[in-house]
PDB file of C-alpha atoms in Angstrom:
ATOM      1  CA  UNK A   1       0.033  -0.022  -0.014  1.00 70.00           C
ATOM      2  CA  UNK A   2       3.015   2.357   0.389  1.00 74.00           C
ATOM      3  CA  UNK A   3       3.894   4.234  -2.753  1.00 75.00           C
ATOM      4  CA  UNK A   4       6.941   6.159  -1.508  1.00 82.00           C
ATOM      5  CA  UNK A   5      10.172   4.132  -1.934  1.00 86.00           C
ATOM      6  CA  UNK A   6      11.980   6.007   0.907  1.00 87.00           C
ATOM      7  CA  UNK A   7       9.068   5.233   3.280  1.00 86.00           C
ATOM      8  CA  UNK A   8       9.221   1.594   2.308  1.00 88.00           C
ATOM      9  CA  UNK A   9      12.963   1.332   2.976  1.00 93.00           C
ATOM     10  CA  UNK A  10      12.764   3.088   6.380  1.00 92.00           C
ATOM     11  CA  UNK A  11       9.784   1.015   7.484  1.00 92.00           C
ATOM     12  CA  UNK A  12      11.411  -2.303   6.382  1.00 94.00           C
ATOM     13  CA  UNK A  13      14.694  -1.448   8.227  1.00 96.00           C
ATOM     14  CA  UNK A  14      12.916  -0.426  11.392  1.00 95.00           C
ATOM     15  CA  UNK A  15      10.529  -3.380  11.255  1.00 95.00           C
ATOM     16  CA  UNK A  16      13.356  -5.927  10.860  1.00 96.00           C
ATOM     17  CA  UNK A  17      15.434  -4.290  13.545  1.00 97.00           C
ATOM     18  CA  UNK A  18      12.598  -4.499  16.069  1.00 96.00           C
ATOM     19  CA  UNK A  19      11.583  -7.950  14.926  1.00 97.00           C
ATOM     20  CA  UNK A  20      15.157  -9.237  15.195  1.00 97.00           C
ATOM     21  CA  UNK A  21      15.565  -7.905  18.774  1.00 98.00           C
ATOM     22  CA  UNK A  22      12.166  -9.236  19.733  1.00 97.00           C
ATOM     23  CA  UNK A  23      12.991 -12.782  18.455  1.00 97.00           C
ATOM     24  CA  UNK A  24      16.479 -12.717  20.042  1.00 98.00           C
ATOM     25  CA  UNK A  25      15.061 -11.683  23.502  1.00 98.00           C
ATOM     26  CA  UNK A  26      12.214 -14.209  23.195  1.00 97.00           C
ATOM     27  CA  UNK A  27      14.735 -16.978  22.300  1.00 97.00           C
ATOM     28  CA  UNK A  28      16.993 -16.171  25.238  1.00 97.00           C
ATOM     29  CA  UNK A  29      14.032 -16.029  27.614  1.00 97.00           C
ATOM     30  CA  UNK A  30      12.868 -19.489  26.523  1.00 97.00           C
ATOM     31  CA  UNK A  31      16.151 -21.364  26.284  1.00 97.00           C
ATOM     32  CA  UNK A  32      18.032 -19.888  29.202  1.00 97.00           C
ATOM     33  CA  UNK A  33      17.904 -22.479  31.960  1.00 95.00           C
ATOM     34  CA  UNK A  34      16.838 -21.267  35.338  1.00 94.00           C
ATOM     35  CA  UNK A  35      19.586 -21.260  37.883  1.00 95.00           C
ATOM     36  CA  UNK A  36      19.305 -23.587  40.969  1.00 95.00           C
ATOM     37  CA  UNK A  37      20.951 -23.107  44.353  1.00 95.00           C
ATOM     38  CA  UNK A  38      24.636 -24.064  44.550  1.00 92.00           C
ATOM     39  CA  UNK A  39      25.880 -27.176  46.294  1.00 91.00           C
ATOM     40  CA  UNK A  40      26.573 -25.315  49.621  1.00 92.00           C
ATOM     41  CA  UNK A  41      22.800 -24.996  50.171  1.00 93.00           C
ATOM     42  CA  UNK A  42      22.195 -28.749  49.668  1.00 91.00           C
ATOM     43  CA  UNK A  43      22.304 -31.034  52.704  1.00 88.00           C
ATOM     44  CA  UNK A  44      24.956 -33.628  52.815  1.00 85.00           C
ATOM     45  CA  UNK A  45      24.121 -37.304  52.635  1.00 86.00           C
ATOM     46  CA  UNK A  46      24.735 -37.701  56.419  1.00 84.00           C
ATOM     47  CA  UNK A  47      22.552 -34.699  57.217  1.00 83.00           C
ATOM     48  CA  UNK A  48      19.769 -36.101  55.064  1.00 83.00           C
ATOM     49  CA  UNK A  49      19.950 -39.414  56.914  1.00 84.00           C
ATOM     50  CA  UNK A  50      19.818 -37.600  60.240  1.00 81.00           C
ATOM     51  CA  UNK A  51      16.763 -35.645  59.180  1.00 79.00           C
ATOM     52  CA  UNK A  52      15.003 -38.842  58.165  1.00 80.00           C
ATOM     53  CA  UNK A  53      15.791 -40.669  61.442  1.00 80.00           C
ATOM     54  CA  UNK A  54      15.213 -37.797  63.881  1.00 73.00           C
ATOM     55  CA  UNK A  55      11.612 -36.784  64.778  1.00 68.00           C
ATOM     56  CA  UNK A  56      10.713 -33.143  64.219  1.00 69.00           C
ATOM     57  CA  UNK A  57      12.095 -31.701  67.370  1.00 64.00           C
ATOM     58  CA  UNK A  58      15.186 -30.232  68.856  1.00 68.00           C
ATOM     59  CA  UNK A  59      17.418 -32.879  67.352  1.00 70.00           C
ATOM     60  CA  UNK A  60      15.797 -32.227  63.901  1.00 67.00           C
ATOM     61  CA  UNK A  61      16.392 -28.481  64.269  1.00 67.00           C
ATOM     62  CA  UNK A  62      20.007 -29.066  65.371  1.00 74.00           C
ATOM     63  CA  UNK A  63      20.778 -30.720  62.051  1.00 76.00           C
ATOM     64  CA  UNK A  64      19.395 -27.762  60.161  1.00 74.00           C
ATOM     65  CA  UNK A  65      21.171 -25.400  62.529  1.00 72.00           C
ATOM     66  CA  UNK A  66      24.564 -26.928  61.730  1.00 79.00           C
ATOM     67  CA  UNK A  67      23.843 -26.903  58.067  1.00 84.00           C
ATOM     68  CA  UNK A  68      22.686 -23.259  57.898  1.00 84.00           C
ATOM     69  CA  UNK A  69      25.088 -21.635  60.247  1.00 85.00           C
ATOM     70  CA  UNK A  70      27.593 -20.607  57.488  1.00 87.00           C
ATOM     71  CA  UNK A  71      25.086 -19.805  54.792  1.00 90.00           C
ATOM     72  CA  UNK A  72      24.416 -16.151  53.660  1.00 90.00           C
ATOM     73  CA  UNK A  73      20.714 -16.053  54.273  1.00 87.00           C
ATOM     74  CA  UNK A  74      18.486 -13.306  55.753  1.00 88.00           C
ATOM     75  CA  UNK A  75      14.918 -14.275  54.813  1.00 89.00           C
ATOM     76  CA  UNK A  76      12.814 -16.508  57.031  1.00 87.00           C
ATOM     77  CA  UNK A  77       9.405 -18.205  56.997  1.00 85.00           C
ATOM     78  CA  UNK A  78       6.400 -16.415  58.431  1.00 87.00           C
ATOM     79  CA  UNK A  79       7.143 -18.105  61.758  1.00 79.00           C
ATOM     80  CA  UNK A  80      10.741 -16.948  61.741  1.00 76.00           C
ATOM     81  CA  UNK A  81      12.312 -20.259  60.797  1.00 80.00           C
ATOM     82  CA  UNK A  82      14.938 -21.055  58.151  1.00 81.00           C
ATOM     83  CA  UNK A  83      13.363 -21.588  54.718  1.00 87.00           C
ATOM     84  CA  UNK A  84      13.852 -25.276  53.936  1.00 88.00           C
ATOM     85  CA  UNK A  85      12.615 -27.204  50.873  1.00 90.00           C
ATOM     86  CA  UNK A  86      11.575 -30.769  51.569  1.00 87.00           C
ATOM     87  CA  UNK A  87      11.315 -31.621  47.815  1.00 91.00           C
ATOM     88  CA  UNK A  88      14.823 -30.502  46.914  1.00 92.00           C
ATOM     89  CA  UNK A  89      16.251 -31.136  50.374  1.00 89.00           C
ATOM     90  CA  UNK A  90      18.111 -27.877  50.548  1.00 91.00           C
ATOM     91  CA  UNK A  91      18.061 -24.677  52.496  1.00 92.00           C
ATOM     92  CA  UNK A  92      16.579 -22.013  50.312  1.00 92.00           C
ATOM     93  CA  UNK A  93      18.779 -18.937  49.477  1.00 94.00           C
ATOM     94  CA  UNK A  94      17.240 -15.515  49.756  1.00 94.00           C
ATOM     95  CA  UNK A  95      14.587 -14.865  47.090  1.00 96.00           C
ATOM     96  CA  UNK A  96      14.641 -18.544  46.084  1.00 96.00           C
ATOM     97  CA  UNK A  97      11.348 -20.399  45.661  1.00 97.00           C
ATOM     98  CA  UNK A  98      10.288 -23.881  44.618  1.00 97.00           C
ATOM     99  CA  UNK A  99       8.513 -24.051  41.280  1.00 96.00           C
ATOM    100  CA  UNK A 100       5.750 -26.626  41.243  1.00 94.00           C
ATOM    101  CA  UNK A 101       5.814 -26.819  37.431  1.00 94.00           C
ATOM    102  CA  UNK A 102       9.614 -27.258  37.057  1.00 93.00           C
ATOM    103  CA  UNK A 103       9.805 -29.139  40.341  1.00 94.00           C
ATOM    104  CA  UNK A 104      12.942 -27.291  41.186  1.00 95.00           C
ATOM    105  CA  UNK A 105      14.049 -24.438  43.448  1.00 96.00           C
ATOM    106  CA  UNK A 106      14.712 -21.418  41.284  1.00 97.00           C
ATOM    107  CA  UNK A 107      17.041 -18.598  42.225  1.00 97.00           C
ATOM    108  CA  UNK A 108      15.314 -15.253  42.507  1.00 96.00           C
ATOM    109  CA  UNK A 109      12.140 -16.778  41.035  1.00 97.00           C
ATOM    110  CA  UNK A 110       9.700 -14.208  39.643  1.00 97.00           C
ATOM    111  CA  UNK A 111       7.052 -16.493  38.164  1.00 96.00           C
ATOM    112  CA  UNK A 112       6.635 -19.461  35.871  1.00 96.00           C
ATOM    113  CA  UNK A 113       5.542 -18.029  32.486  1.00 95.00           C
ATOM    114  CA  UNK A 114       3.398 -20.183  30.188  1.00 93.00           C
ATOM    115  CA  UNK A 115       4.043 -17.928  27.277  1.00 90.00           C
ATOM    116  CA  UNK A 116       7.747 -18.827  27.272  1.00 94.00           C
ATOM    117  CA  UNK A 117       7.267 -22.223  28.898  1.00 94.00           C
ATOM    118  CA  UNK A 118      10.015 -21.464  31.364  1.00 96.00           C
ATOM    119  CA  UNK A 119      10.591 -20.125  34.849  1.00 96.00           C
ATOM    120  CA  UNK A 120      11.508 -16.425  34.934  1.00 97.00           C
ATOM    121  CA  UNK A 121      14.187 -15.955  37.544  1.00 96.00           C
ATOM    122  CA  UNK A 122      17.681 -14.617  38.142  1.00 97.00           C
ATOM    123  CA  UNK A 123      19.257 -16.091  35.013  1.00 96.00           C
ATOM    124  CA  UNK A 124      16.692 -14.778  32.427  1.00 96.00           C
ATOM    125  CA  UNK A 125      14.815 -11.946  34.099  1.00 98.00           C
ATOM    126  CA  UNK A 126      16.663  -9.297  32.135  1.00 98.00           C
ATOM    127  CA  UNK A 127      15.833 -11.190  28.946  1.00 98.00           C
ATOM    128  CA  UNK A 128      12.212 -11.323  29.902  1.00 98.00           C
ATOM    129  CA  UNK A 129      12.112  -7.637  30.469  1.00 98.00           C
ATOM    130  CA  UNK A 130      13.693  -6.986  27.091  1.00 98.00           C
ATOM    131  CA  UNK A 131      11.319  -9.405  25.476  1.00 98.00           C
ATOM    132  CA  UNK A 132       8.392  -7.378  26.877  1.00 97.00           C
ATOM    133  CA  UNK A 133       9.996  -4.103  25.792  1.00 98.00           C
ATOM    134  CA  UNK A 134      10.820  -5.106  22.211  1.00 98.00           C
ATOM    135  CA  UNK A 135       7.481  -6.929  21.670  1.00 97.00           C
ATOM    136  CA  UNK A 136       5.757  -3.715  22.871  1.00 97.00           C
ATOM    137  CA  UNK A 137       7.818  -1.530  20.573  1.00 97.00           C
ATOM    138  CA  UNK A 138       7.219  -4.056  17.711  1.00 97.00           C
ATOM    139  CA  UNK A 139       3.384  -3.860  18.186  1.00 96.00           C
ATOM    140  CA  UNK A 140       3.408  -0.077  18.571  1.00 96.00           C
ATOM    141  CA  UNK A 141       5.462   0.311  15.348  1.00 96.00           C
ATOM    142  CA  UNK A 142       3.031  -1.842  13.450  1.00 94.00           C
ATOM    143  CA  UNK A 143      -0.028  -0.054  14.822  1.00 94.00           C
ATOM    144  CA  UNK A 144       1.584   3.420  14.039  1.00 93.00           C
ATOM    145  CA  UNK A 145       2.632   2.658  10.528  1.00 91.00           C
ATOM    146  CA  UNK A 146      -0.687   0.934   9.798  1.00 88.00           C
ATOM    147  CA  UNK A 147      -2.888   3.669  11.255  1.00 88.00           C
ATOM    148  CA  UNK A 148      -3.098   5.914   8.187  1.00 84.00           C
ATOM    149  CA  UNK A 149      -4.098   2.955   5.998  1.00 81.00           C
ATOM    150  CA  UNK A 150      -6.589   1.756   8.616  1.00 81.00           C
ATOM    151  CA  UNK A 151      -8.297   5.137   8.422  1.00 83.00           C
ATOM    152  CA  UNK A 152      -8.334   4.974   4.631  1.00 79.00           C
ATOM    153  CA  UNK A 153     -10.044   1.603   4.964  1.00 74.00           C
ATOM    154  CA  UNK A 154     -13.030   3.209   6.609  1.00 74.00           C
ATOM    155  CA  UNK A 155     -13.079   6.221   4.275  1.00 76.00           C
ATOM    156  CA  UNK A 156     -12.854   4.057   1.179  1.00 74.00           C
ATOM    157  CA  UNK A 157      -9.406   5.445   0.325  1.00 67.00           C
ATOM    158  CA  UNK A 158      -7.840   2.058  -0.336  1.00 67.00           C
ATOM    159  CA  UNK A 159      -7.991   0.055  -3.494  1.00 67.00           C
ATOM    160  CA  UNK A 160     -10.567  -2.666  -3.433  1.00 68.00           C
ATOM    161  CA  UNK A 161      -8.132  -5.584  -2.993  1.00 68.00           C
ATOM    162  CA  UNK A 162      -7.658  -8.372  -0.439  1.00 69.00           C
ATOM    163  CA  UNK A 163      -4.884  -6.330   1.218  1.00 70.00           C
ATOM    164  CA  UNK A 164      -7.387  -3.988   2.842  1.00 73.00           C
ATOM    165  CA  UNK A 165      -8.686  -6.734   5.052  1.00 79.00           C
ATOM    166  CA  UNK A 166      -5.110  -7.628   6.062  1.00 82.00           C
ATOM    167  CA  UNK A 167      -4.542  -3.996   7.087  1.00 82.00           C
ATOM    168  CA  UNK A 168      -7.613  -3.925   9.223  1.00 84.00           C
ATOM    169  CA  UNK A 169      -6.741  -7.252  10.986  1.00 89.00           C
ATOM    170  CA  UNK A 170      -3.116  -6.156  11.466  1.00 90.00           C
ATOM    171  CA  UNK A 171      -4.138  -2.856  13.177  1.00 91.00           C
ATOM    172  CA  UNK A 172      -6.576  -4.531  15.543  1.00 93.00           C
ATOM    173  CA  UNK A 173      -4.122  -7.298  16.513  1.00 94.00           C
ATOM    174  CA  UNK A 174      -1.243  -4.886  17.085  1.00 95.00           C
ATOM    175  CA  UNK A 175      -3.288  -2.393  19.047  1.00 95.00           C
ATOM    176  CA  UNK A 176      -4.774  -5.088  21.358  1.00 95.00           C
ATOM    177  CA  UNK A 177      -1.379  -6.589  22.078  1.00 96.00           C
ATOM    178  CA  UNK A 178       0.081  -3.124  22.618  1.00 96.00           C
ATOM    179  CA  UNK A 179      -2.461  -2.491  25.411  1.00 96.00           C
ATOM    180  CA  UNK A 180      -1.858  -5.729  27.258  1.00 95.00           C
ATOM    181  CA  UNK A 181       1.961  -5.561  26.826  1.00 97.00           C
ATOM    182  CA  UNK A 182       2.172  -2.009  27.973  1.00 97.00           C
ATOM    183  CA  UNK A 183       0.432  -2.805  31.258  1.00 96.00           C
ATOM    184  CA  UNK A 184       2.617  -5.873  31.844  1.00 97.00           C
ATOM    185  CA  UNK A 185       5.804  -4.098  30.917  1.00 97.00           C
ATOM    186  CA  UNK A 186       4.913  -1.107  33.082  1.00 97.00           C
ATOM    187  CA  UNK A 187       4.299  -3.426  36.042  1.00 98.00           C
ATOM    188  CA  UNK A 188       7.697  -5.116  35.710  1.00 98.00           C
ATOM    189  CA  UNK A 189       9.401  -1.718  35.420  1.00 97.00           C
ATOM    190  CA  UNK A 190       7.889  -0.751  38.690  1.00 97.00           C
ATOM    191  CA  UNK A 191       9.093  -4.140  40.203  1.00 97.00           C
ATOM    192  CA  UNK A 192      12.658  -3.449  38.967  1.00 97.00           C
ATOM    193  CA  UNK A 193      12.550   0.117  40.392  1.00 96.00           C
ATOM    194  CA  UNK A 194      11.582  -1.317  43.793  1.00 95.00           C
ATOM    195  CA  UNK A 195      13.854  -4.407  43.536  1.00 96.00           C
ATOM    196  CA  UNK A 196      10.966  -6.801  43.959  1.00 96.00           C
ATOM    197  CA  UNK A 197       9.877  -9.984  42.205  1.00 96.00           C
ATOM    198  CA  UNK A 198       6.253 -10.802  41.330  1.00 96.00           C
ATOM    199  CA  UNK A 199       6.140 -13.279  44.280  1.00 96.00           C
ATOM    200  CA  UNK A 200       7.614 -10.640  46.680  1.00 95.00           C
ATOM    201  CA  UNK A 201       5.073  -8.071  45.478  1.00 95.00           C
ATOM    202  CA  UNK A 202       2.226 -10.388  46.506  1.00 94.00           C
ATOM    203  CA  UNK A 203       3.904 -11.668  49.652  1.00 93.00           C
ATOM    204  CA  UNK A 204       6.577  -9.511  51.212  1.00 93.00           C
ATOM    205  CA  UNK A 205       9.806 -11.226  52.318  1.00 93.00           C
ATOM    206  CA  UNK A 206      10.179 -11.912  56.037  1.00 92.00           C
ATOM    207  CA  UNK A 207      13.412 -11.034  57.829  1.00 91.00           C
ATOM    208  CA  UNK A 208      14.570 -11.483  61.414  1.00 82.00           C
ATOM    209  CA  UNK A 209      12.935  -8.208  62.467  1.00 85.00           C
ATOM    210  CA  UNK A 210       9.709  -9.045  60.601  1.00 88.00           C
ATOM    211  CA  UNK A 211       8.153  -8.417  57.253  1.00 91.00           C
ATOM    212  CA  UNK A 212       9.790  -5.754  55.093  1.00 91.00           C
ATOM    213  CA  UNK A 213       8.303  -5.127  51.637  1.00 91.00           C
ATOM    214  CA  UNK A 214      11.332  -2.961  50.634  1.00 91.00           C
ATOM    215  CA  UNK A 215      13.990  -5.157  52.289  1.00 91.00           C
ATOM    216  CA  UNK A 216      16.049  -5.624  49.084  1.00 94.00           C
ATOM    217  CA  UNK A 217      15.679  -2.108  47.717  1.00 94.00           C
ATOM    218  CA  UNK A 218      18.896  -0.105  47.433  1.00 93.00           C
ATOM    219  CA  UNK A 219      17.509   2.891  45.570  1.00 93.00           C
ATOM    220  CA  UNK A 220      16.377   3.309  41.944  1.00 95.00           C
ATOM    221  CA  UNK A 221      19.735   3.452  40.365  1.00 95.00           C
ATOM    222  CA  UNK A 222      21.247   0.485  42.209  1.00 95.00           C
ATOM    223  CA  UNK A 223      18.107  -1.576  41.686  1.00 96.00           C
ATOM    224  CA  UNK A 224      18.425  -1.016  37.961  1.00 96.00           C
ATOM    225  CA  UNK A 225      22.058  -1.901  37.938  1.00 96.00           C
ATOM    226  CA  UNK A 226      21.399  -5.107  39.870  1.00 96.00           C
ATOM    227  CA  UNK A 227      19.234  -6.380  36.951  1.00 97.00           C
ATOM    228  CA  UNK A 228      20.937  -4.755  33.932  1.00 97.00           C
ATOM    229  CA  UNK A 229      24.488  -4.554  35.110  1.00 95.00           C
ATOM    230  CA  UNK A 230      27.047  -1.688  35.315  1.00 94.00           C
ATOM    231  CA  UNK A 231      27.846  -1.441  31.596  1.00 94.00           C
ATOM    232  CA  UNK A 232      25.098   0.492  29.878  1.00 94.00           C
ATOM    233  CA  UNK A 233      26.160  -0.683  26.452  1.00 95.00           C
ATOM    234  CA  UNK A 234      24.684  -4.051  27.354  1.00 96.00           C
ATOM    235  CA  UNK A 235      21.418  -2.796  28.738  1.00 97.00           C
ATOM    236  CA  UNK A 236      19.398  -3.070  25.539  1.00 97.00           C
ATOM    237  CA  UNK A 237      20.995  -6.321  24.370  1.00 97.00           C
ATOM    238  CA  UNK A 238      19.744  -9.755  25.564  1.00 97.00           C
ATOM    239  CA  UNK A 239      23.195 -10.565  26.918  1.00 96.00           C
ATOM    240  CA  UNK A 240      23.527 -11.636  30.590  1.00 96.00           C
ATOM    241  CA  UNK A 241      24.889  -8.727  32.608  1.00 96.00           C
ATOM    242  CA  UNK A 242      23.019  -8.893  35.884  1.00 96.00           C
ATOM    243  CA  UNK A 243      25.084  -8.442  39.064  1.00 95.00           C
ATOM    244  CA  UNK A 244      25.571 -11.112  41.673  1.00 93.00           C
ATOM    245  CA  UNK A 245      25.422 -14.857  41.786  1.00 93.00           C
ATOM    246  CA  UNK A 246      21.695 -15.296  42.522  1.00 94.00           C
ATOM    247  CA  UNK A 247      22.288 -16.917  45.903  1.00 93.00           C
ATOM    248  CA  UNK A 248      22.957 -13.727  47.994  1.00 92.00           C
ATOM    249  CA  UNK A 249      21.683 -10.200  47.697  1.00 93.00           C
ATOM    250  CA  UNK A 250      22.548  -6.929  49.384  1.00 91.00           C
ATOM    251  CA  UNK A 251      19.723  -5.761  51.644  1.00 86.00           C
ATOM    252  CA  UNK A 252      18.813  -2.613  53.503  1.00 79.00           C
ATOM    253  CA  UNK A 253      19.163  -4.661  56.704  1.00 61.00           C
ATOM    254  CA  UNK A 254      22.968  -4.645  56.228  1.00 49.00           C
ATOM    255  CA  UNK A 255      23.262  -1.294  54.463  1.00 42.00           C
ATOM    256  CA  UNK A 256      20.501   1.124  54.952  1.00 40.00           C
ATOM    257  CA  UNK A 257      18.131   1.754  52.011  1.00 38.00           C
ATOM    258  CA  UNK A 258      18.377   5.461  51.002  1.00 39.00           C
ATOM    259  CA  UNK A 259      14.700   5.297  50.090  1.00 40.00           C
ATOM    260  CA  UNK A 260      13.676   4.250  53.654  1.00 38.00           C
ATOM    261  CA  UNK A 261      13.977   5.721  57.141  1.00 39.00           C
ATOM    262  CA  UNK A 262      17.358   5.158  58.877  1.00 38.00           C
ATOM    263  CA  UNK A 263      15.775   2.591  61.193  1.00 38.00           C
ATOM    264  CA  UNK A 264      13.435  -0.012  59.669  1.00 37.00           C
ATOM    265  CA  UNK A 265      10.063  -0.512  61.259  1.00 39.00           C
ATOM    266  CA  UNK A 266      10.199  -2.869  64.202  1.00 39.00           C
ATOM    267  CA  UNK A 267      13.997  -2.556  64.527  1.00 38.00           C
ATOM    268  CA  UNK A 268      14.259   0.134  67.221  1.00 37.00           C
ATOM    269  CA  UNK A 269      14.241  -2.405  70.055  1.00 37.00           C
ATOM    270  CA  UNK A 270      16.901  -4.505  68.553  1.00 38.00           C
ATOM    271  CA  UNK A 271      19.121  -1.619  67.806  1.00 36.00           C
ATOM    272  CA  UNK A 272      19.345  -0.967  71.566  1.00 37.00           C
ATOM    273  CA  UNK A 273      20.482  -4.559  72.169  1.00 38.00           C
ATOM    274  CA  UNK A 274      23.487  -5.637  70.081  1.00 35.00           C
ATOM    275  CA  UNK A 275      22.958  -9.229  70.971  1.00 36.00           C
ATOM    276  CA  UNK A 276      19.794  -9.316  68.785  1.00 37.00           C
ATOM    277  CA  UNK A 277      21.854  -8.510  65.665  1.00 34.00           C
ATOM    278  CA  UNK A 278      22.400 -12.039  64.394  1.00 37.00           C
ATOM    279  CA  UNK A 279      22.861 -11.419  60.642  1.00 37.00           C
ATOM    280  CA  UNK A 280      25.839 -13.120  59.061  1.00 40.00           C
ATOM    281  CA  UNK A 281      27.910 -11.087  56.637  1.00 41.00           C
ATOM    282  CA  UNK A 282      26.962 -11.864  53.045  1.00 44.00           C
ATOM    283  CA  UNK A 283      29.774 -13.183  50.823  1.00 46.00           C
ATOM    284  CA  UNK A 284      28.636 -11.118  47.779  1.00 50.00           C
ATOM    285  CA  UNK A 285      30.425 -11.409  44.510  1.00 49.00           C
ATOM    286  CA  UNK A 286      32.731  -8.479  43.799  1.00 50.00           C
ATOM    287  CA  UNK A 287      30.488  -7.221  40.939  1.00 50.00           C
ATOM    288  CA  UNK A 288      27.613  -6.887  43.398  1.00 55.00           C
ATOM    289  CA  UNK A 289      29.270  -5.930  46.603  1.00 54.00           C
ATOM    290  CA  UNK A 290      30.303  -2.505  45.269  1.00 58.00           C
ATOM    291  CA  UNK A 291      26.600  -1.539  45.213  1.00 64.00           C
ATOM    292  CA  UNK A 292      26.881  -1.098  48.935  1.00 59.00           C
ATOM    293  CA  UNK A 293      30.121   0.882  49.136  1.00 58.00           C
ATOM    294  CA  UNK A 294      28.417   4.279  49.575  1.00 51.00           C
ATOM    295  CA  UNK A 295      25.638   3.063  51.944  1.00 45.00           C
ATOM    296  CA  UNK A 296      25.493   3.359  55.661  1.00 40.00           C
ATOM    297  CA  UNK A 297      26.515   0.191  57.628  1.00 36.00           C
ATOM    298  CA  UNK A 298      25.147  -1.342  60.791  1.00 35.00           C
ATOM    299  CA  UNK A 299      26.191   0.392  63.954  1.00 34.00           C
ATOM    300  CA  UNK A 300      27.098  -3.038  65.152  1.00 37.00           C
ATOM    301  CA  UNK A 301      29.943  -3.254  62.650  1.00 38.00           C
ATOM    302  CA  UNK A 302      31.862  -0.590  64.450  1.00 38.00           C
ATOM    303  CA  UNK A 303      31.038  -1.596  67.962  1.00 39.00           C
ATOM    304  CA  UNK A 304      31.534  -5.343  67.564  1.00 42.00           C
ATOM    305  CA  UNK A 305      33.476  -6.157  64.343  1.00 40.00           C
ATOM    306  CA  UNK A 306      33.979  -9.764  65.370  1.00 40.00           C
ATOM    307  CA  UNK A 307      30.312 -10.507  64.607  1.00 37.00           C
ATOM    308  CA  UNK A 308      30.687  -9.425  60.974  1.00 35.00           C
ATOM    309  CA  UNK A 309      32.883 -12.310  59.794  1.00 37.00           C
ATOM    310  CA  UNK A 310      31.569 -14.483  56.986  1.00 37.00           C
ATOM    311  CA  UNK A 311      30.498 -17.855  58.141  1.00 36.00           C
ATOM    312  CA  UNK A 312      29.283 -16.683  61.582  1.00 35.00           C
ATOM    313  CA  UNK A 313      27.024 -19.187  63.337  1.00 36.00           C
ATOM    314  CA  UNK A 314      23.680 -18.162  64.626  1.00 37.00           C
ATOM    315  CA  UNK A 315      22.417 -20.429  67.397  1.00 32.00           C
ATOM    316  CA  UNK A 316      19.541 -18.050  68.247  1.00 34.00           C
ATOM    317  CA  UNK A 317      17.692 -18.888  65.077  1.00 36.00           C
ATOM    318  CA  UNK A 318      14.523 -20.970  65.274  1.00 36.00           C
ATOM    319  CA  UNK A 319      14.393 -23.392  62.365  1.00 36.00           C
ATOM    320  CA  UNK A 320      11.769 -25.633  60.937  1.00 39.00           C
ATOM    321  CA  UNK A 321      10.946 -27.143  57.569  1.00 42.00           C
ATOM    322  CA  UNK A 322       8.979 -25.257  54.959  1.00 42.00           C
ATOM    323  CA  UNK A 323       7.471 -27.078  52.034  1.00 38.00           C
TER     324      UNK A 323
END
């Protein structure tokens, strides 16, 4: 329907560019395997045997206590216990959840997406966001370039050929997908800005001091960098550049969140009693630990530096199984 050759060339180039990025992102979202917890979070064979033999009591908790004392975990169950998966027989890292479809524990699980037939988590969340962004741009581009011919369809300005029905169908399809994709993409942009997953948006993570819906938020800029990485040249490409290892994450419990008050809700009583600070230091990967360099540290770090060593045991924790 286009008569101008320059318009045809520009539209074809823009179309194939958006289509190529859309397919690339979609492919990476589908075929990138979800990451599972590392071996350090799995119970040893001897610990598994002890759990099977011992009744659910103090001896049962002691096994979990020895297994979890050196792990970099902050989140707890609603009852304040260590998050343990009976199916995978492992202690769940922070933000890790068991997917009933994949039957595996997925690092930083966001949701299981039927449209990509894959779990969206730490390993492919950036790809999923780019897939939403490029599919939205793809549909908007089609709707925008088709609009003038769609108007001509209703004003009888198009030749009476079969192509006129293709134009009408194309505009309706592109416009409807644009509406649905814009709402979904906008929602996930909000999640990234707050450093939340879909699961955490519906059920806030629980820490030692209680529920904290912004427990992982480090500020807008750092939240973006945690997902997209430090090098902006890779932000728009479906190439893995997220910071961290997926097993441990910086939290405002260790370094205060600049978006929140200096003392989190429910923490005033523990701040007066240093013995209640039982958080182990997180062994963050170098690429992620620098996100915390300009944040305020716990007062405890200066008053009692011996408690901030990695691998610190925490006998005060109450532990139980969580399915």
